């Protein structure tokens, strides 16, 4: 039994165990109470080593910025008291003692140093524009229609259908999400033919819109990164895109598979690295997942869950490192922080593709997924904090953390990391940084209603901060790695993004991985007149049903 101090971390669920077949209670309904840990208060139990990672990165880059004001102050103090005539006289008589060779040598060293600095400095990566695919209306289904499609396929018994309906009601998705028609077929839908057909529809739909919006020719693209977790045919999806658009022969193409819902940010990170190594170039990042190919027709309940919330979607993003693209860019990439917990077997198997007893393939979801995700999130935001939080928040956070660390209240081992350490023996409660001071907008992966609610509680965010996530989950469902882009599209459709605004994209997925991307708006984003997936339903959001 858990201690009284930990009761707020637990959640209860009444589970229907069916009709008792024997014994004194034969013929009656039986129930059990399942107790689970809620998403842990990861900001209350910060591990110092992850804070040190963030500060190490910050200090390494801030040293250059710290020396510039000092040099300016010294130089200003030196010349501030001199008139123009005195300054010219001093400069002339100081340099008159040097010969021409010395002056040229000094000038050469100065130019060489300046050139090395600018050439070694990372190039800015800009987001020119992005597109989110919106499927045709004939693929739109309500929750009841989804269950009827599953029943029509003849692949599920009544108990499995009842379970899926129960999960649908708790996921937070609405009655306008999209699924391929193939899921109602009694035949096998996880075929290469069905997978390629769905991939062609969503990927080419998103890319056509992107090329139309940006007026960039496919042949001008120098880097192509595609991520799709489950469906990975040969030739690859990136090769399929190159073939369809007849892209150039020296394009740098990459295909990321098996990396889950967090792969969208990983793909952006890879594209950024390629742009840093290849100046004057543009990159396209495509993020998607195939619903029909992932369809699980068995009876294992832990493998039926993805059927209920994964929905059709795809995003296409155009990035550039060309200086001339700054004027038409929307955002500049500021930071990417990636966290991987795969070294731990428990984390590694939290989302696991395997066969059930009937040899049907599917994704098995661990009952501890929420707790595992919370720990990965804790690590990620602890590393990110020193890079983005204002100095006042960093000082308060770091001072409190160090006080707890030196007073002996630091975590010791895995056992301690699972306990509530909100108040240590010293009586010092940790200071929880206000991430609303670091970001104006939040795009948190729309995984499920429970996860979104717990993230809001732990990070201290408002309903307005979580509105894009809840609206995306309700309108489009969990579109896997592309969901954070549907959320950004929502913010743009609402006209909320102004010049200088900072956007935090946070995603997590199998492995177990948690990744963050920070963008800064370089201009005011006007409300889109077309090609935004929210335009036909924007007036309905937000509303109480998505809370």
PDB file of C-alpha atoms in Angstrom, residues 124-334:
ATOM      1  CA  UNK A 124      20.741  29.868 -39.313  1.00  0.00           C
ATOM      2  CA  UNK A 125      18.073  27.409 -40.407  1.00  0.00           C
ATOM      3  CA  UNK A 126      14.771  28.953 -41.437  1.00  0.00           C
ATOM      4  CA  UNK A 127      11.353  27.396 -41.821  1.00  0.00           C
ATOM      5  CA  UNK A 128       9.954  28.855 -45.025  1.00  0.00           C
ATOM      6  CA  UNK A 129       6.518  27.227 -44.760  1.00  0.00           C
ATOM      7  CA  UNK A 130       4.805  23.925 -44.035  1.00  0.00           C
ATOM      8  CA  UNK A 131       1.706  22.018 -45.122  1.00  0.00           C
ATOM      9  CA  UNK A 132      -0.615  19.585 -43.335  1.00  0.00           C
ATOM     10  CA  UNK A 133      -2.595  17.105 -45.399  1.00  0.00           C
ATOM     11  CA  UNK A 134      -6.364  17.114 -44.991  1.00  0.00           C
ATOM     12  CA  UNK A 135      -8.004  13.892 -46.304  1.00  0.00           C
ATOM     13  CA  UNK A 136     -11.198  13.902 -48.344  1.00  0.00           C
ATOM     14  CA  UNK A 137     -14.530  14.086 -46.514  1.00  0.00           C
ATOM     15  CA  UNK A 138     -15.498  10.564 -47.547  1.00  0.00           C
ATOM     16  CA  UNK A 139     -12.744   9.274 -45.229  1.00  0.00           C
ATOM     17  CA  UNK A 140     -14.156  11.138 -42.228  1.00  0.00           C
ATOM     18  CA  UNK A 141     -15.721   8.946 -39.520  1.00  0.00           C
ATOM     19  CA  UNK A 142     -17.504   9.456 -36.234  1.00  0.00           C
ATOM     20  CA  UNK A 143     -16.666   7.256 -33.253  1.00  0.00           C
ATOM     21  CA  UNK A 144     -19.793   5.164 -33.851  1.00  0.00           C
ATOM     22  CA  UNK A 145     -18.990   4.813 -37.543  1.00  0.00           C
ATOM     23  CA  UNK A 146     -15.492   3.679 -36.642  1.00  0.00           C
ATOM     24  CA  UNK A 147     -16.883   0.847 -34.512  1.00  0.00           C
ATOM     25  CA  UNK A 148     -19.272  -0.111 -37.313  1.00  0.00           C
ATOM     26  CA  UNK A 149     -16.383  -0.264 -39.787  1.00  0.00           C
ATOM     27  CA  UNK A 150     -14.514  -2.526 -37.394  1.00  0.00           C
ATOM     28  CA  UNK A 151     -17.598  -4.707 -36.969  1.00  0.00           C
ATOM     29  CA  UNK A 152     -18.156  -4.825 -40.737  1.00  0.00           C
ATOM     30  CA  UNK A 153     -14.634  -6.172 -41.261  1.00  0.00           C
ATOM     31  CA  UNK A 154     -15.614  -9.319 -39.334  1.00  0.00           C
ATOM     32  CA  UNK A 155     -12.212  -9.453 -37.632  1.00  0.00           C
ATOM     33  CA  UNK A 156     -13.298  -8.667 -34.065  1.00  0.00           C
ATOM     34  CA  UNK A 157     -15.513 -10.440 -31.550  1.00  0.00           C
ATOM     35  CA  UNK A 158     -18.051  -8.479 -29.527  1.00  0.00           C
ATOM     36  CA  UNK A 159     -15.754  -8.165 -26.501  1.00  0.00           C
ATOM     37  CA  UNK A 160     -13.026  -6.543 -28.630  1.00  0.00           C
ATOM     38  CA  UNK A 161     -15.532  -4.132 -30.171  1.00  0.00           C
ATOM     39  CA  UNK A 162     -16.843  -3.122 -26.745  1.00  0.00           C
ATOM     40  CA  UNK A 163     -13.285  -2.562 -25.526  1.00  0.00           C
ATOM     41  CA  UNK A 164     -12.415  -0.366 -28.521  1.00  0.00           C
ATOM     42  CA  UNK A 165     -15.566   1.675 -28.037  1.00  0.00           C
ATOM     43  CA  UNK A 166     -14.658   2.229 -24.387  1.00  0.00           C
ATOM     44  CA  UNK A 167     -11.148   3.360 -25.328  1.00  0.00           C
ATOM     45  CA  UNK A 168     -12.525   5.711 -28.000  1.00  0.00           C
ATOM     46  CA  UNK A 169     -14.642   7.506 -25.415  1.00  0.00           C
ATOM     47  CA  UNK A 170     -11.605   8.184 -23.201  1.00  0.00           C
ATOM     48  CA  UNK A 171      -9.020   9.203 -25.819  1.00  0.00           C
ATOM     49  CA  UNK A 172     -10.354  12.713 -26.426  1.00  0.00           C
ATOM     50  CA  UNK A 173     -10.762  12.322 -30.195  1.00  0.00           C
ATOM     51  CA  UNK A 174     -13.917  13.598 -31.860  1.00  0.00           C
ATOM     52  CA  UNK A 175     -16.267  12.664 -34.669  1.00  0.00           C
ATOM     53  CA  UNK A 176     -14.350  14.141 -37.618  1.00  0.00           C
ATOM     54  CA  UNK A 177     -11.134  12.137 -37.753  1.00  0.00           C
ATOM     55  CA  UNK A 178      -9.989  10.265 -40.867  1.00  0.00           C
ATOM     56  CA  UNK A 179      -9.315   6.577 -41.527  1.00  0.00           C
ATOM     57  CA  UNK A 180      -8.741   4.678 -44.799  1.00  0.00           C
ATOM     58  CA  UNK A 181     -11.685   2.750 -46.205  1.00  0.00           C
ATOM     59  CA  UNK A 182      -9.610  -0.416 -46.274  1.00  0.00           C
ATOM     60  CA  UNK A 183     -10.066  -1.029 -42.531  1.00  0.00           C
ATOM     61  CA  UNK A 184     -13.647  -2.182 -43.137  1.00  0.00           C
ATOM     62  CA  UNK A 185     -12.502  -4.847 -45.588  1.00  0.00           C
ATOM     63  CA  UNK A 186     -12.622  -8.482 -44.409  1.00  0.00           C
ATOM     64  CA  UNK A 187      -9.394  -9.016 -46.356  1.00  0.00           C
ATOM     65  CA  UNK A 188      -5.891  -8.318 -45.099  1.00  0.00           C
ATOM     66  CA  UNK A 189      -5.260  -4.551 -45.048  1.00  0.00           C
ATOM     67  CA  UNK A 190      -1.602  -4.711 -44.009  1.00  0.00           C
ATOM     68  CA  UNK A 191      -0.393  -5.356 -47.544  1.00  0.00           C
ATOM     69  CA  UNK A 192       2.298  -3.451 -49.424  1.00  0.00           C
ATOM     70  CA  UNK A 193      -0.288  -2.415 -51.993  1.00  0.00           C
ATOM     71  CA  UNK A 194      -2.578  -0.819 -49.405  1.00  0.00           C
ATOM     72  CA  UNK A 195       0.382   0.783 -47.651  1.00  0.00           C
ATOM     73  CA  UNK A 196       1.736   2.338 -50.838  1.00  0.00           C
ATOM     74  CA  UNK A 197      -1.717   3.592 -51.825  1.00  0.00           C
ATOM     75  CA  UNK A 198      -2.235   5.345 -48.491  1.00  0.00           C
ATOM     76  CA  UNK A 199       1.323   6.701 -48.480  1.00  0.00           C
ATOM     77  CA  UNK A 200       0.925   8.146 -51.969  1.00  0.00           C
ATOM     78  CA  UNK A 201      -2.323   9.866 -51.009  1.00  0.00           C
ATOM     79  CA  UNK A 202      -1.152  11.583 -47.833  1.00  0.00           C
ATOM     80  CA  UNK A 203       2.482  12.306 -48.789  1.00  0.00           C
ATOM     81  CA  UNK A 204       1.861  13.635 -52.278  1.00  0.00           C
ATOM     82  CA  UNK A 205      -1.128  15.611 -50.985  1.00  0.00           C
ATOM     83  CA  UNK A 206       1.039  17.384 -48.403  1.00  0.00           C
ATOM     84  CA  UNK A 207       3.968  17.937 -50.788  1.00  0.00           C
ATOM     85  CA  UNK A 208       1.790  19.279 -53.605  1.00  0.00           C
ATOM     86  CA  UNK A 209       0.426  21.857 -51.196  1.00  0.00           C
ATOM     87  CA  UNK A 210       3.900  22.719 -49.886  1.00  0.00           C
ATOM     88  CA  UNK A 211       5.427  23.249 -53.325  1.00  0.00           C
ATOM     89  CA  UNK A 212       2.394  25.313 -54.340  1.00  0.00           C
ATOM     90  CA  UNK A 213       2.622  27.547 -51.248  1.00  0.00           C
ATOM     91  CA  UNK A 214       6.381  28.116 -51.400  1.00  0.00           C
ATOM     92  CA  UNK A 215       6.777  28.119 -55.206  1.00  0.00           C
ATOM     93  CA  UNK A 216       9.865  25.975 -54.810  1.00  0.00           C
ATOM     94  CA  UNK A 217      10.492  23.479 -57.603  1.00  0.00           C
ATOM     95  CA  UNK A 218      11.074  19.859 -56.544  1.00  0.00           C
ATOM     96  CA  UNK A 219      14.364  19.921 -58.476  1.00  0.00           C
ATOM     97  CA  UNK A 220      15.612  22.741 -56.216  1.00  0.00           C
ATOM     98  CA  UNK A 221      15.402  20.559 -53.090  1.00  0.00           C
ATOM     99  CA  UNK A 222      18.860  19.450 -51.952  1.00  0.00           C
ATOM    100  CA  UNK A 223      17.922  17.442 -48.842  1.00  0.00           C
ATOM    101  CA  UNK A 224      14.930  15.139 -48.323  1.00  0.00           C
ATOM    102  CA  UNK A 225      14.097  13.466 -45.000  1.00  0.00           C
ATOM    103  CA  UNK A 226      11.051  11.211 -44.600  1.00  0.00           C
ATOM    104  CA  UNK A 227       9.924   9.572 -41.373  1.00  0.00           C
ATOM    105  CA  UNK A 228       7.286   6.851 -41.096  1.00  0.00           C
ATOM    106  CA  UNK A 229       7.530   4.457 -38.185  1.00  0.00           C
ATOM    107  CA  UNK A 230       5.883   1.200 -39.319  1.00  0.00           C
ATOM    108  CA  UNK A 231       5.522   1.221 -43.111  1.00  0.00           C
ATOM    109  CA  UNK A 232       8.987   1.004 -44.678  1.00  0.00           C
ATOM    110  CA  UNK A 233       8.848  -0.541 -48.173  1.00  0.00           C
ATOM    111  CA  UNK A 234      11.625  -1.114 -50.684  1.00  0.00           C
ATOM    112  CA  UNK A 235      12.265   1.184 -52.527  1.00  0.00           C
ATOM    113  CA  UNK A 236      11.865   3.572 -49.615  1.00  0.00           C
ATOM    114  CA  UNK A 237       9.246   6.292 -49.210  1.00  0.00           C
ATOM    115  CA  UNK A 238      11.931   8.909 -49.914  1.00  0.00           C
ATOM    116  CA  UNK A 239      12.715   7.114 -53.190  1.00  0.00           C
ATOM    117  CA  UNK A 240       8.994   7.090 -53.983  1.00  0.00           C
ATOM    118  CA  UNK A 241       8.904  10.875 -53.579  1.00  0.00           C
ATOM    119  CA  UNK A 242      12.014  11.361 -55.730  1.00  0.00           C
ATOM    120  CA  UNK A 243      10.504   9.198 -58.446  1.00  0.00           C
ATOM    121  CA  UNK A 244       7.148  10.965 -58.368  1.00  0.00           C
ATOM    122  CA  UNK A 245       8.556  14.500 -58.524  1.00  0.00           C
ATOM    123  CA  UNK A 246      11.596  13.629 -60.692  1.00  0.00           C
ATOM    124  CA  UNK A 247      14.004  15.239 -58.247  1.00  0.00           C
ATOM    125  CA  UNK A 248      17.658  15.774 -59.055  1.00  0.00           C
ATOM    126  CA  UNK A 249      20.175  12.971 -58.952  1.00  0.00           C
ATOM    127  CA  UNK A 250      22.486  14.409 -56.286  1.00  0.00           C
ATOM    128  CA  UNK A 251      19.762  14.959 -53.678  1.00  0.00           C
ATOM    129  CA  UNK A 252      20.659  13.843 -50.137  1.00  0.00           C
ATOM    130  CA  UNK A 253      17.754  11.584 -49.163  1.00  0.00           C
ATOM    131  CA  UNK A 254      17.057   9.817 -45.873  1.00  0.00           C
ATOM    132  CA  UNK A 255      14.271   7.505 -44.700  1.00  0.00           C
ATOM    133  CA  UNK A 256      13.681   7.132 -40.933  1.00  0.00           C
ATOM    134  CA  UNK A 257      11.703   4.097 -39.761  1.00  0.00           C
ATOM    135  CA  UNK A 258      10.632   2.605 -36.448  1.00  0.00           C
ATOM    136  CA  UNK A 259      11.185   5.821 -34.478  1.00  0.00           C
ATOM    137  CA  UNK A 260       7.608   6.439 -33.319  1.00  0.00           C
ATOM    138  CA  UNK A 261       5.679   9.644 -32.778  1.00  0.00           C
ATOM    139  CA  UNK A 262       8.780  11.674 -31.865  1.00  0.00           C
ATOM    140  CA  UNK A 263      10.431  11.095 -35.253  1.00  0.00           C
ATOM    141  CA  UNK A 264       9.206  14.397 -36.693  1.00  0.00           C
ATOM    142  CA  UNK A 265      11.658  16.408 -34.582  1.00  0.00           C
ATOM    143  CA  UNK A 266      14.409  13.847 -35.214  1.00  0.00           C
ATOM    144  CA  UNK A 267      13.851  14.357 -38.956  1.00  0.00           C
ATOM    145  CA  UNK A 268      14.133  18.137 -38.528  1.00  0.00           C
ATOM    146  CA  UNK A 269      17.352  17.639 -36.544  1.00  0.00           C
ATOM    147  CA  UNK A 270      18.835  15.507 -39.330  1.00  0.00           C
ATOM    148  CA  UNK A 271      17.789  18.056 -41.962  1.00  0.00           C
ATOM    149  CA  UNK A 272      19.408  20.816 -39.892  1.00  0.00           C
ATOM    150  CA  UNK A 273      22.689  18.895 -39.734  1.00  0.00           C
ATOM    151  CA  UNK A 274      22.618  18.363 -43.497  1.00  0.00           C
ATOM    152  CA  UNK A 275      21.966  22.057 -44.099  1.00  0.00           C
ATOM    153  CA  UNK A 276      24.865  22.998 -41.817  1.00  0.00           C
ATOM    154  CA  UNK A 277      27.161  20.834 -43.931  1.00  0.00           C
ATOM    155  CA  UNK A 278      25.725  21.969 -47.283  1.00  0.00           C
ATOM    156  CA  UNK A 279      25.398  25.764 -47.575  1.00  0.00           C
ATOM    157  CA  UNK A 280      22.964  27.550 -49.851  1.00  0.00           C
ATOM    158  CA  UNK A 281      20.456  24.714 -49.839  1.00  0.00           C
ATOM    159  CA  UNK A 282      16.846  23.830 -49.019  1.00  0.00           C
ATOM    160  CA  UNK A 283      15.498  20.725 -47.286  1.00  0.00           C
ATOM    161  CA  UNK A 284      12.085  19.060 -47.167  1.00  0.00           C
ATOM    162  CA  UNK A 285      10.961  17.049 -44.134  1.00  0.00           C
ATOM    163  CA  UNK A 286       7.950  14.728 -44.472  1.00  0.00           C
ATOM    164  CA  UNK A 287       6.358  13.182 -41.359  1.00  0.00           C
ATOM    165  CA  UNK A 288       3.535  10.637 -41.519  1.00  0.00           C
ATOM    166  CA  UNK A 289       2.167   7.267 -40.420  1.00  0.00           C
ATOM    167  CA  UNK A 290       0.099   4.659 -42.262  1.00  0.00           C
ATOM    168  CA  UNK A 291      -3.152   3.790 -40.461  1.00  0.00           C
ATOM    169  CA  UNK A 292      -4.325   0.905 -42.635  1.00  0.00           C
ATOM    170  CA  UNK A 293      -0.940  -0.795 -42.632  1.00  0.00           C
ATOM    171  CA  UNK A 294      -0.855  -0.595 -38.827  1.00  0.00           C
ATOM    172  CA  UNK A 295      -4.350  -2.023 -38.413  1.00  0.00           C
ATOM    173  CA  UNK A 296      -4.388  -4.789 -35.807  1.00  0.00           C
ATOM    174  CA  UNK A 297      -7.114  -7.468 -36.335  1.00  0.00           C
ATOM    175  CA  UNK A 298      -6.491  -9.572 -33.204  1.00  0.00           C
ATOM    176  CA  UNK A 299      -7.853  -9.747 -29.660  1.00  0.00           C
ATOM    177  CA  UNK A 300      -4.940  -8.586 -27.489  1.00  0.00           C
ATOM    178  CA  UNK A 301      -6.271  -5.479 -25.751  1.00  0.00           C
ATOM    179  CA  UNK A 302      -2.893  -3.818 -25.313  1.00  0.00           C
ATOM    180  CA  UNK A 303      -2.458  -4.075 -29.095  1.00  0.00           C
ATOM    181  CA  UNK A 304      -5.997  -2.869 -29.894  1.00  0.00           C
ATOM    182  CA  UNK A 305      -5.336   0.536 -28.317  1.00  0.00           C
ATOM    183  CA  UNK A 306      -3.420   2.051 -31.299  1.00  0.00           C
ATOM    184  CA  UNK A 307      -6.389   1.169 -33.547  1.00  0.00           C
ATOM    185  CA  UNK A 308      -8.517   3.539 -31.500  1.00  0.00           C
ATOM    186  CA  UNK A 309      -6.508   6.769 -31.617  1.00  0.00           C
ATOM    187  CA  UNK A 310      -4.002   6.689 -34.531  1.00  0.00           C
ATOM    188  CA  UNK A 311      -5.506   8.572 -37.487  1.00  0.00           C
ATOM    189  CA  UNK A 312      -4.513   9.668 -40.989  1.00  0.00           C
ATOM    190  CA  UNK A 313      -2.260  12.688 -41.334  1.00  0.00           C
ATOM    191  CA  UNK A 314       0.936  13.993 -42.925  1.00  0.00           C
ATOM    192  CA  UNK A 315       3.048  17.131 -42.733  1.00  0.00           C
ATOM    193  CA  UNK A 316       5.633  18.536 -45.130  1.00  0.00           C
ATOM    194  CA  UNK A 317       8.097  21.225 -43.998  1.00  0.00           C
ATOM    195  CA  UNK A 318      10.465  23.351 -46.097  1.00  0.00           C
ATOM    196  CA  UNK A 319      13.708  24.425 -44.405  1.00  0.00           C
ATOM    197  CA  UNK A 320      16.460  26.652 -45.797  1.00  0.00           C
ATOM    198  CA  UNK A 321      19.908  27.953 -44.831  1.00  0.00           C
ATOM    199  CA  UNK A 322      20.018  30.546 -47.615  1.00  0.00           C
ATOM    200  CA  UNK A 323      20.388  34.092 -46.309  1.00  0.00           C
ATOM    201  CA  UNK A 324      18.063  35.483 -48.974  1.00  0.00           C
ATOM    202  CA  UNK A 325      15.210  33.299 -47.649  1.00  0.00           C
ATOM    203  CA  UNK A 326      15.111  35.202 -44.364  1.00  0.00           C
ATOM    204  CA  UNK A 327      12.687  37.763 -45.771  1.00  0.00           C
ATOM    205  CA  UNK A 328      10.066  35.166 -46.668  1.00  0.00           C
ATOM    206  CA  UNK A 329      10.680  32.708 -43.820  1.00  0.00           C
ATOM    207  CA  UNK A 330       8.193  32.210 -41.007  1.00  0.00           C
ATOM    208  CA  UNK A 331      10.425  30.837 -38.251  1.00  0.00           C
ATOM    209  CA  UNK A 332      14.053  30.360 -37.266  1.00  0.00           C
ATOM    210  CA  UNK A 333      15.146  27.153 -35.562  1.00  0.00           C
ATOM    211  CA  UNK A 334      16.607  27.981 -32.141  1.00  0.00           C
TER     212      UNK A 334
END
